[in-house]
JSON list of C-alpha atoms in Angstrom, two decimals:
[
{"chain": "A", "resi": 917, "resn": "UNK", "atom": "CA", "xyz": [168.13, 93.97, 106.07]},
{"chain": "A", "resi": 918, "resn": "UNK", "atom": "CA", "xyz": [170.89, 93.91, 103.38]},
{"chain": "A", "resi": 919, "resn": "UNK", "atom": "CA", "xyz": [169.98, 94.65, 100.22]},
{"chain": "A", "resi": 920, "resn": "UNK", "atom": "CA", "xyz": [166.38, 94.80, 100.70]},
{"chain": "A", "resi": 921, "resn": "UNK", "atom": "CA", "xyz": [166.43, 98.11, 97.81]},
{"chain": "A", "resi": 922, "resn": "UNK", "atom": "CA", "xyz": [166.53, 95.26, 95.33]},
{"chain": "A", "resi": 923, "resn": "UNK", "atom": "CA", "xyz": [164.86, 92.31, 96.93]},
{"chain": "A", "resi": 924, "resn": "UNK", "atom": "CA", "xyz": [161.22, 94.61, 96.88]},
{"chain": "A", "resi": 925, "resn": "UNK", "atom": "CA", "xyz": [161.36, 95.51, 93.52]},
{"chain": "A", "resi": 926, "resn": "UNK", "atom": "CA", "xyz": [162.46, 91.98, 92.38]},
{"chain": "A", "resi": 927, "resn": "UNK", "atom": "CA", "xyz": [159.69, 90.74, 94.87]},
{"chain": "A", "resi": 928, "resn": "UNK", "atom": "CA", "xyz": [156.70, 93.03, 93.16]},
{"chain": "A", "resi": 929, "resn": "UNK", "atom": "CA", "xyz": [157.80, 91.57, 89.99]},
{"chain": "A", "resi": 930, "resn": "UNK", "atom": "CA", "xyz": [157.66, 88.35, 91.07]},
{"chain": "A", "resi": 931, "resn": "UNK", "atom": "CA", "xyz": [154.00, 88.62, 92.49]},
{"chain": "A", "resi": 932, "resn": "UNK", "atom": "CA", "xyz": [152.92, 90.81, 89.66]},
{"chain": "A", "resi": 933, "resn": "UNK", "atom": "CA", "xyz": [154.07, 87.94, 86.62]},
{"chain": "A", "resi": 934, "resn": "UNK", "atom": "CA", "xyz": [152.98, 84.99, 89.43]},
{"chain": "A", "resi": 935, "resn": "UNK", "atom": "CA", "xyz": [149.19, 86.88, 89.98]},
{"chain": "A", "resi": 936, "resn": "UNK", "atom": "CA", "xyz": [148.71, 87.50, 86.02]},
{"chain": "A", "resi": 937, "resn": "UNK", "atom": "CA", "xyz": [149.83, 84.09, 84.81]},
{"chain": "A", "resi": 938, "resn": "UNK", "atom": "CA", "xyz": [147.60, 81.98, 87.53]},
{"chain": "A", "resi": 939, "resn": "UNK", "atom": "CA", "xyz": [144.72, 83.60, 88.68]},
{"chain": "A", "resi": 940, "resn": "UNK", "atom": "CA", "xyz": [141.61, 82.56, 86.47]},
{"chain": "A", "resi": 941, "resn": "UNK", "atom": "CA", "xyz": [143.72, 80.96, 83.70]},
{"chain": "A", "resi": 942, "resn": "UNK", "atom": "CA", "xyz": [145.16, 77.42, 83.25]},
{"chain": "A", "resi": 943, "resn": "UNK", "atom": "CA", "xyz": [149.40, 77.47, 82.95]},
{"chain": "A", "resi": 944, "resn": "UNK", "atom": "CA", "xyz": [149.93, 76.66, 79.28]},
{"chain": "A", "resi": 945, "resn": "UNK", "atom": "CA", "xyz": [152.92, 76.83, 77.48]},
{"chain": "A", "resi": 946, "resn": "UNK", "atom": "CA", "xyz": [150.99, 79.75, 75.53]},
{"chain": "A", "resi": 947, "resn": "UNK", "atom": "CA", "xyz": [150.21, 82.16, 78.57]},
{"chain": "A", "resi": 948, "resn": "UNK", "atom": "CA", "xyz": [153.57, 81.27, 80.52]},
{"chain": "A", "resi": 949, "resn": "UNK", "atom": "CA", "xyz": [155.12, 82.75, 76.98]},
{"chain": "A", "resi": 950, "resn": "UNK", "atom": "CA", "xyz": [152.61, 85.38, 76.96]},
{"chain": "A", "resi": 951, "resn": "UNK", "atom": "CA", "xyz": [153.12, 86.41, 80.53]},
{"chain": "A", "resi": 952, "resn": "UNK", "atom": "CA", "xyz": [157.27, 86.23, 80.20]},
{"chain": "A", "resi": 953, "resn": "UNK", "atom": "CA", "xyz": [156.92, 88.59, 76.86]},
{"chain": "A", "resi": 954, "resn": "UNK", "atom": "CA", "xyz": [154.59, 90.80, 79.16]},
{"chain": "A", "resi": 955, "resn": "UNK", "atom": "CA", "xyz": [157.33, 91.21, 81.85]},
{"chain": "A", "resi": 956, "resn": "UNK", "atom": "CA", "xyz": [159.41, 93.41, 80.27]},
{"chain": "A", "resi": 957, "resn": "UNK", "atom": "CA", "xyz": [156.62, 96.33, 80.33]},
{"chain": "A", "resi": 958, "resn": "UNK", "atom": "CA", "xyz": [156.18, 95.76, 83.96]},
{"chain": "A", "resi": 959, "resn": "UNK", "atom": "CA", "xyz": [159.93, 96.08, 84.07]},
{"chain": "A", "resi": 960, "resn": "UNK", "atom": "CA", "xyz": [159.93, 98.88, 82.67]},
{"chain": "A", "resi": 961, "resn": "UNK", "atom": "CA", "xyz": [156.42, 101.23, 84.58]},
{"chain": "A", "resi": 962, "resn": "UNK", "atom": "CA", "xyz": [158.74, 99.94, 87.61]},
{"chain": "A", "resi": 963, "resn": "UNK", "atom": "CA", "xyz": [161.43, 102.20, 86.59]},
{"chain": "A", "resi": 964, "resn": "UNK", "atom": "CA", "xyz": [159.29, 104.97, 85.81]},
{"chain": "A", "resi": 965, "resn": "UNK", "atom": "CA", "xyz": [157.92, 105.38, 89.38]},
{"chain": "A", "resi": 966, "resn": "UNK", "atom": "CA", "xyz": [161.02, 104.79, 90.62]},
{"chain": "A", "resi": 967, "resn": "UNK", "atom": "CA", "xyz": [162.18, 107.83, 88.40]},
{"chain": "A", "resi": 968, "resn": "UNK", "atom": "CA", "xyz": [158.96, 109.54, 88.97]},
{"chain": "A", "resi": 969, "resn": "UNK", "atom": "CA", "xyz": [159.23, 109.28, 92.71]},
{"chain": "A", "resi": 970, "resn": "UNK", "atom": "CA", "xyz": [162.86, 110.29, 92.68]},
{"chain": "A", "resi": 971, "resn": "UNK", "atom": "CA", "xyz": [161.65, 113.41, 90.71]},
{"chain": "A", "resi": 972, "resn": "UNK", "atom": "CA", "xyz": [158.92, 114.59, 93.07]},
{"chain": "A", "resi": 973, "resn": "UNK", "atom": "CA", "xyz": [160.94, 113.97, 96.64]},
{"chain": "A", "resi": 974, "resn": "UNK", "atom": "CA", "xyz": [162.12, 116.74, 98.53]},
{"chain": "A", "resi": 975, "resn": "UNK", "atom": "CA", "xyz": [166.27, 117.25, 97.52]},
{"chain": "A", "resi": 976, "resn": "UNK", "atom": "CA", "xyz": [166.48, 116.10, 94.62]},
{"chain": "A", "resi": 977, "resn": "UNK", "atom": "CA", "xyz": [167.92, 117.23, 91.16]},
{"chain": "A", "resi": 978, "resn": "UNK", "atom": "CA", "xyz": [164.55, 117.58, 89.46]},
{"chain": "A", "resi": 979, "resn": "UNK", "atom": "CA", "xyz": [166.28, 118.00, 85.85]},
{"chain": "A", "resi": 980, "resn": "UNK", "atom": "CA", "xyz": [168.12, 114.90, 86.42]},
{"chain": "A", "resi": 981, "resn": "UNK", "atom": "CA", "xyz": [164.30, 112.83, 86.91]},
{"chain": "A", "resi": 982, "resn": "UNK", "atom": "CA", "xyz": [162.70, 114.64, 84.58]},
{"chain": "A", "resi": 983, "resn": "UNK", "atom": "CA", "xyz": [165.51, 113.77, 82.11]},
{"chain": "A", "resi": 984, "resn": "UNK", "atom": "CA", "xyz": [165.42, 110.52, 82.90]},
{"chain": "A", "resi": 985, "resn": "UNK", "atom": "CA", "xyz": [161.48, 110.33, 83.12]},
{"chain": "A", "resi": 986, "resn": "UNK", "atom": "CA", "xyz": [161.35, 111.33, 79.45]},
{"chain": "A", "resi": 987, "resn": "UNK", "atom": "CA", "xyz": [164.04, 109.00, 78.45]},
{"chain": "A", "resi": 988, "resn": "UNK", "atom": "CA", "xyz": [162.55, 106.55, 79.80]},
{"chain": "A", "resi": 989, "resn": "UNK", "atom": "CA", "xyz": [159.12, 107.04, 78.31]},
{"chain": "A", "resi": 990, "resn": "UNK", "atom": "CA", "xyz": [160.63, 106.89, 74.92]},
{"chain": "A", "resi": 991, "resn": "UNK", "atom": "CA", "xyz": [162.06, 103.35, 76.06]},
{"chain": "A", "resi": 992, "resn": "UNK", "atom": "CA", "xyz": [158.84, 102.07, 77.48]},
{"chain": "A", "resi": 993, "resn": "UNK", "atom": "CA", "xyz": [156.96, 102.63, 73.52]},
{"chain": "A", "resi": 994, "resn": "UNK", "atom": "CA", "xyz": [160.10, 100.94, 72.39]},
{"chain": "A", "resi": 995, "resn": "UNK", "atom": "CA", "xyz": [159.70, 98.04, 74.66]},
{"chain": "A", "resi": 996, "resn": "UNK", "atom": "CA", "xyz": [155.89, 97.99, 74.31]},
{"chain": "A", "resi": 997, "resn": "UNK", "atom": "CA", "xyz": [156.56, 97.68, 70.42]},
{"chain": "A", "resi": 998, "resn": "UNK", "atom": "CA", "xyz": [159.12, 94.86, 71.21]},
{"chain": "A", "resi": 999, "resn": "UNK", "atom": "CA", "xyz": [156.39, 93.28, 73.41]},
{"chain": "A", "resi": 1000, "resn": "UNK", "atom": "CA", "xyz": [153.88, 93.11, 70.85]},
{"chain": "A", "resi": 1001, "resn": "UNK", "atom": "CA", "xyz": [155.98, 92.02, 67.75]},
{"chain": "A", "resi": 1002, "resn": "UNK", "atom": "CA", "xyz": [157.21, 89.29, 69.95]},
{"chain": "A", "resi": 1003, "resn": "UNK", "atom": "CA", "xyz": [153.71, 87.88, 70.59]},
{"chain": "A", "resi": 1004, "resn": "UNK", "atom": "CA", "xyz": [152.46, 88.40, 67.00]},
{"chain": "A", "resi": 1005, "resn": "UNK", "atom": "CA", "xyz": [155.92, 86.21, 65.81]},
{"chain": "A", "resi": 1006, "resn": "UNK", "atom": "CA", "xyz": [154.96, 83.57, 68.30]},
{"chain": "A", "resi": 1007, "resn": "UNK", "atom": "CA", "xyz": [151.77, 83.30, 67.15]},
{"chain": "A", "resi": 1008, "resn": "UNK", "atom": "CA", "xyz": [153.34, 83.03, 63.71]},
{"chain": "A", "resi": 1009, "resn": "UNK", "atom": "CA", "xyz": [155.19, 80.45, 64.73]},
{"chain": "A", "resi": 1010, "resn": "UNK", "atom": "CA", "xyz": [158.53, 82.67, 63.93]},
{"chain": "A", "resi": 1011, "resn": "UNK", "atom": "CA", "xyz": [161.83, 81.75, 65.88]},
{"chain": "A", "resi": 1012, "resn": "UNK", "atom": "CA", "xyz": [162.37, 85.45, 65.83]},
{"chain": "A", "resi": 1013, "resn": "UNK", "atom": "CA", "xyz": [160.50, 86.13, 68.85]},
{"chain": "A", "resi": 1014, "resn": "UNK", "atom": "CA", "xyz": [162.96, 84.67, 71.19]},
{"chain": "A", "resi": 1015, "resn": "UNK", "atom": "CA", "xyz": [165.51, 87.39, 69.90]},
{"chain": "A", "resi": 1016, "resn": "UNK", "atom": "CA", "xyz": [163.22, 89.90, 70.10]},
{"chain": "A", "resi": 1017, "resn": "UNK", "atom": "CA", "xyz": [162.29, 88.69, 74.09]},
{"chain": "A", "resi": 1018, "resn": "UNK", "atom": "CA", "xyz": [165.96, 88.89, 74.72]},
{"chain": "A", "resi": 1019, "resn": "UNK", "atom": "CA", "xyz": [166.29, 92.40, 73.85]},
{"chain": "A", "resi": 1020, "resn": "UNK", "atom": "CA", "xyz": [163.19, 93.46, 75.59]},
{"chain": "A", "resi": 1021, "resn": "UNK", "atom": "CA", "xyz": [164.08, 91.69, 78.68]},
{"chain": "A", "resi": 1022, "resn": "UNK", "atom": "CA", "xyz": [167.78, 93.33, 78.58]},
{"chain": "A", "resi": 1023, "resn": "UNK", "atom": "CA", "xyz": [166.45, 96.63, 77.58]},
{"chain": "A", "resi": 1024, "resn": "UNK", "atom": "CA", "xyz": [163.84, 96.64, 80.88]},
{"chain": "A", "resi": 1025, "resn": "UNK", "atom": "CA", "xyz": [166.38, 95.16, 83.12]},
{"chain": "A", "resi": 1026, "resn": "UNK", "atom": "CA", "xyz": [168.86, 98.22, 82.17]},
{"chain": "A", "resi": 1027, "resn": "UNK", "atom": "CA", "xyz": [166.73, 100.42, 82.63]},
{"chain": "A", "resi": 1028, "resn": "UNK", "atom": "CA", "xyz": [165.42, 99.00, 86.18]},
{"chain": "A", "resi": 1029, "resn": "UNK", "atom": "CA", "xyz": [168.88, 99.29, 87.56]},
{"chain": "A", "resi": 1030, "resn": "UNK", "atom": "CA", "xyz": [169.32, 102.34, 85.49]},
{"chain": "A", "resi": 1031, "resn": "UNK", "atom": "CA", "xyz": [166.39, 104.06, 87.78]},
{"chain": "A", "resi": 1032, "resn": "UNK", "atom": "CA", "xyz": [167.30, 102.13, 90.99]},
{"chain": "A", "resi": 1033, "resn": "UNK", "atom": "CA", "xyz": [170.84, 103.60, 90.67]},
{"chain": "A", "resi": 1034, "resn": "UNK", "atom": "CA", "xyz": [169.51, 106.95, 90.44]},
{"chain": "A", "resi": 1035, "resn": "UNK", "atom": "CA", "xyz": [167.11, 106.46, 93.63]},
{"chain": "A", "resi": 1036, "resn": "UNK", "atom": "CA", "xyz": [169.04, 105.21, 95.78]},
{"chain": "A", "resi": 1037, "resn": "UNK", "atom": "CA", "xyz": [172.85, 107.16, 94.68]},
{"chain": "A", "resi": 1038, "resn": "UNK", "atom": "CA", "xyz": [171.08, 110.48, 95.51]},
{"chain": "A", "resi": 1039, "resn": "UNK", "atom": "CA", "xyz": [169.45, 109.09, 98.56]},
{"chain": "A", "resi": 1040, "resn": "UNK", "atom": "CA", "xyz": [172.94, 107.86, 100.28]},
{"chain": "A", "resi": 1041, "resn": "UNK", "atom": "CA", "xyz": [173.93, 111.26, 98.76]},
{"chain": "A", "resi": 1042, "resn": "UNK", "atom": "CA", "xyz": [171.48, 113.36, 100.84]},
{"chain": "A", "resi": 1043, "resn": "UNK", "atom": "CA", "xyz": [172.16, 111.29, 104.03]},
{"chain": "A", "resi": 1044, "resn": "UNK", "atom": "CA", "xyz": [176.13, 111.45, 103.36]},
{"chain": "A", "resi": 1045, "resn": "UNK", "atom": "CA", "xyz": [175.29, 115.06, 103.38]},
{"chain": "A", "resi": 1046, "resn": "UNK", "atom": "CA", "xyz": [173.57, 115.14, 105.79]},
{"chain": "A", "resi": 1047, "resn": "UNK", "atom": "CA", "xyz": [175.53, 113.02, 108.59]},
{"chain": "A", "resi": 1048, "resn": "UNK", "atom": "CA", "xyz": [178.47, 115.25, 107.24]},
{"chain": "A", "resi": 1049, "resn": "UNK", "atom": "CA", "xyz": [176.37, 118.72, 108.04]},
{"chain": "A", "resi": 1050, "resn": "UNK", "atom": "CA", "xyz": [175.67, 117.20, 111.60]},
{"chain": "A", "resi": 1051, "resn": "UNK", "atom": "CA", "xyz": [179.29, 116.30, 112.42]},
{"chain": "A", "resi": 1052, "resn": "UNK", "atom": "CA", "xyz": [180.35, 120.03, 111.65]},
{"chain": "A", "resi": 1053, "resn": "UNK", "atom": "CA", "xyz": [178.14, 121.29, 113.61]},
{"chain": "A", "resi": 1054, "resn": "UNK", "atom": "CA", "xyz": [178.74, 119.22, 116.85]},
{"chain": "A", "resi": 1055, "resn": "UNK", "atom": "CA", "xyz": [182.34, 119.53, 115.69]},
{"chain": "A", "resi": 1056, "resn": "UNK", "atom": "CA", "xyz": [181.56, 123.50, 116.02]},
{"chain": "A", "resi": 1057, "resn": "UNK", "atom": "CA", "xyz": [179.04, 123.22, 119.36]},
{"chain": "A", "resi": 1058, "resn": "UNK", "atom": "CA", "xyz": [182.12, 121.41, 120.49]},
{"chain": "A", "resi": 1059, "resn": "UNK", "atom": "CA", "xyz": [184.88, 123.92, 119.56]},
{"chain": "A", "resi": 1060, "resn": "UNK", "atom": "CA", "xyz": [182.58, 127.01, 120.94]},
{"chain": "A", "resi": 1061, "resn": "UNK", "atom": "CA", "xyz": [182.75, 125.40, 124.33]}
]
């Protein structure tokens, strides 16, 4: 399937902010804000398994994850503040929240592409690599012969 790297992701998203805003709860205007404010820090823990799992596989450039691991903790705090000023403006019945959701929601989605990039770039990398290492060597089996 084509592009199925970013349909799954999308897809756990989906079900995560469908699952918290329904089950046992009534859809108000209050907890569909509540639950969009929220999304960004599921964004966000996304990334950081992708990055996490990038940093533990077999091949990789473990400096590069943990780099990015750490940067990205930073970020989440940042986006967990964000998160809860939002809700506390809302409730406040400050305008300013929206703002503040906007920048969340950018920050996260950066970030989610951010880690997906580096995933998946060093995975075509290894099998690039790879299929080139095999084609020498039958190109050399095939010269010996």
């Amino acid at each position: 399937m084509d592009h199925l790297e970013i349909i799954l992701p999308l897809t756990l998203l989906v079900l995560a902010f469908v699952l918290k805003l329904s089950i046992d709860r009534t859809i108000k205007a209050p907890n569909l804000i509540q639950a969009i404010c929220e999304l960004p820090v599921d964004m966000i823990f996304l990334s950081l398994s992708f990055l996490i799992a990038f940093t533990l596989s077999d091949n990789t450039d473990t400096s590069k994850g943990l780099f990015y691991t750490l940067a990205f903790i930073v970020l989440a705090t940042i986006i967990v503040i964000l998160w809860r000023k939002s809700l506390k403006l809302y409730d406040l019945k400050n305008n300013f929240w929206i703002l503040l959701l906007c920048l969340n929601l950018a920050l996260s989605t950066l970030a989610l592409f951010q880690s997906m990039d580096v995933l998946l770039n060093t995975k075509k990398i290894t099998q690039t690599e790879n299929t080139e290492s095999n084609n020498t060597i039958n190109n050399n089996q095939n010269g010996n012969k």
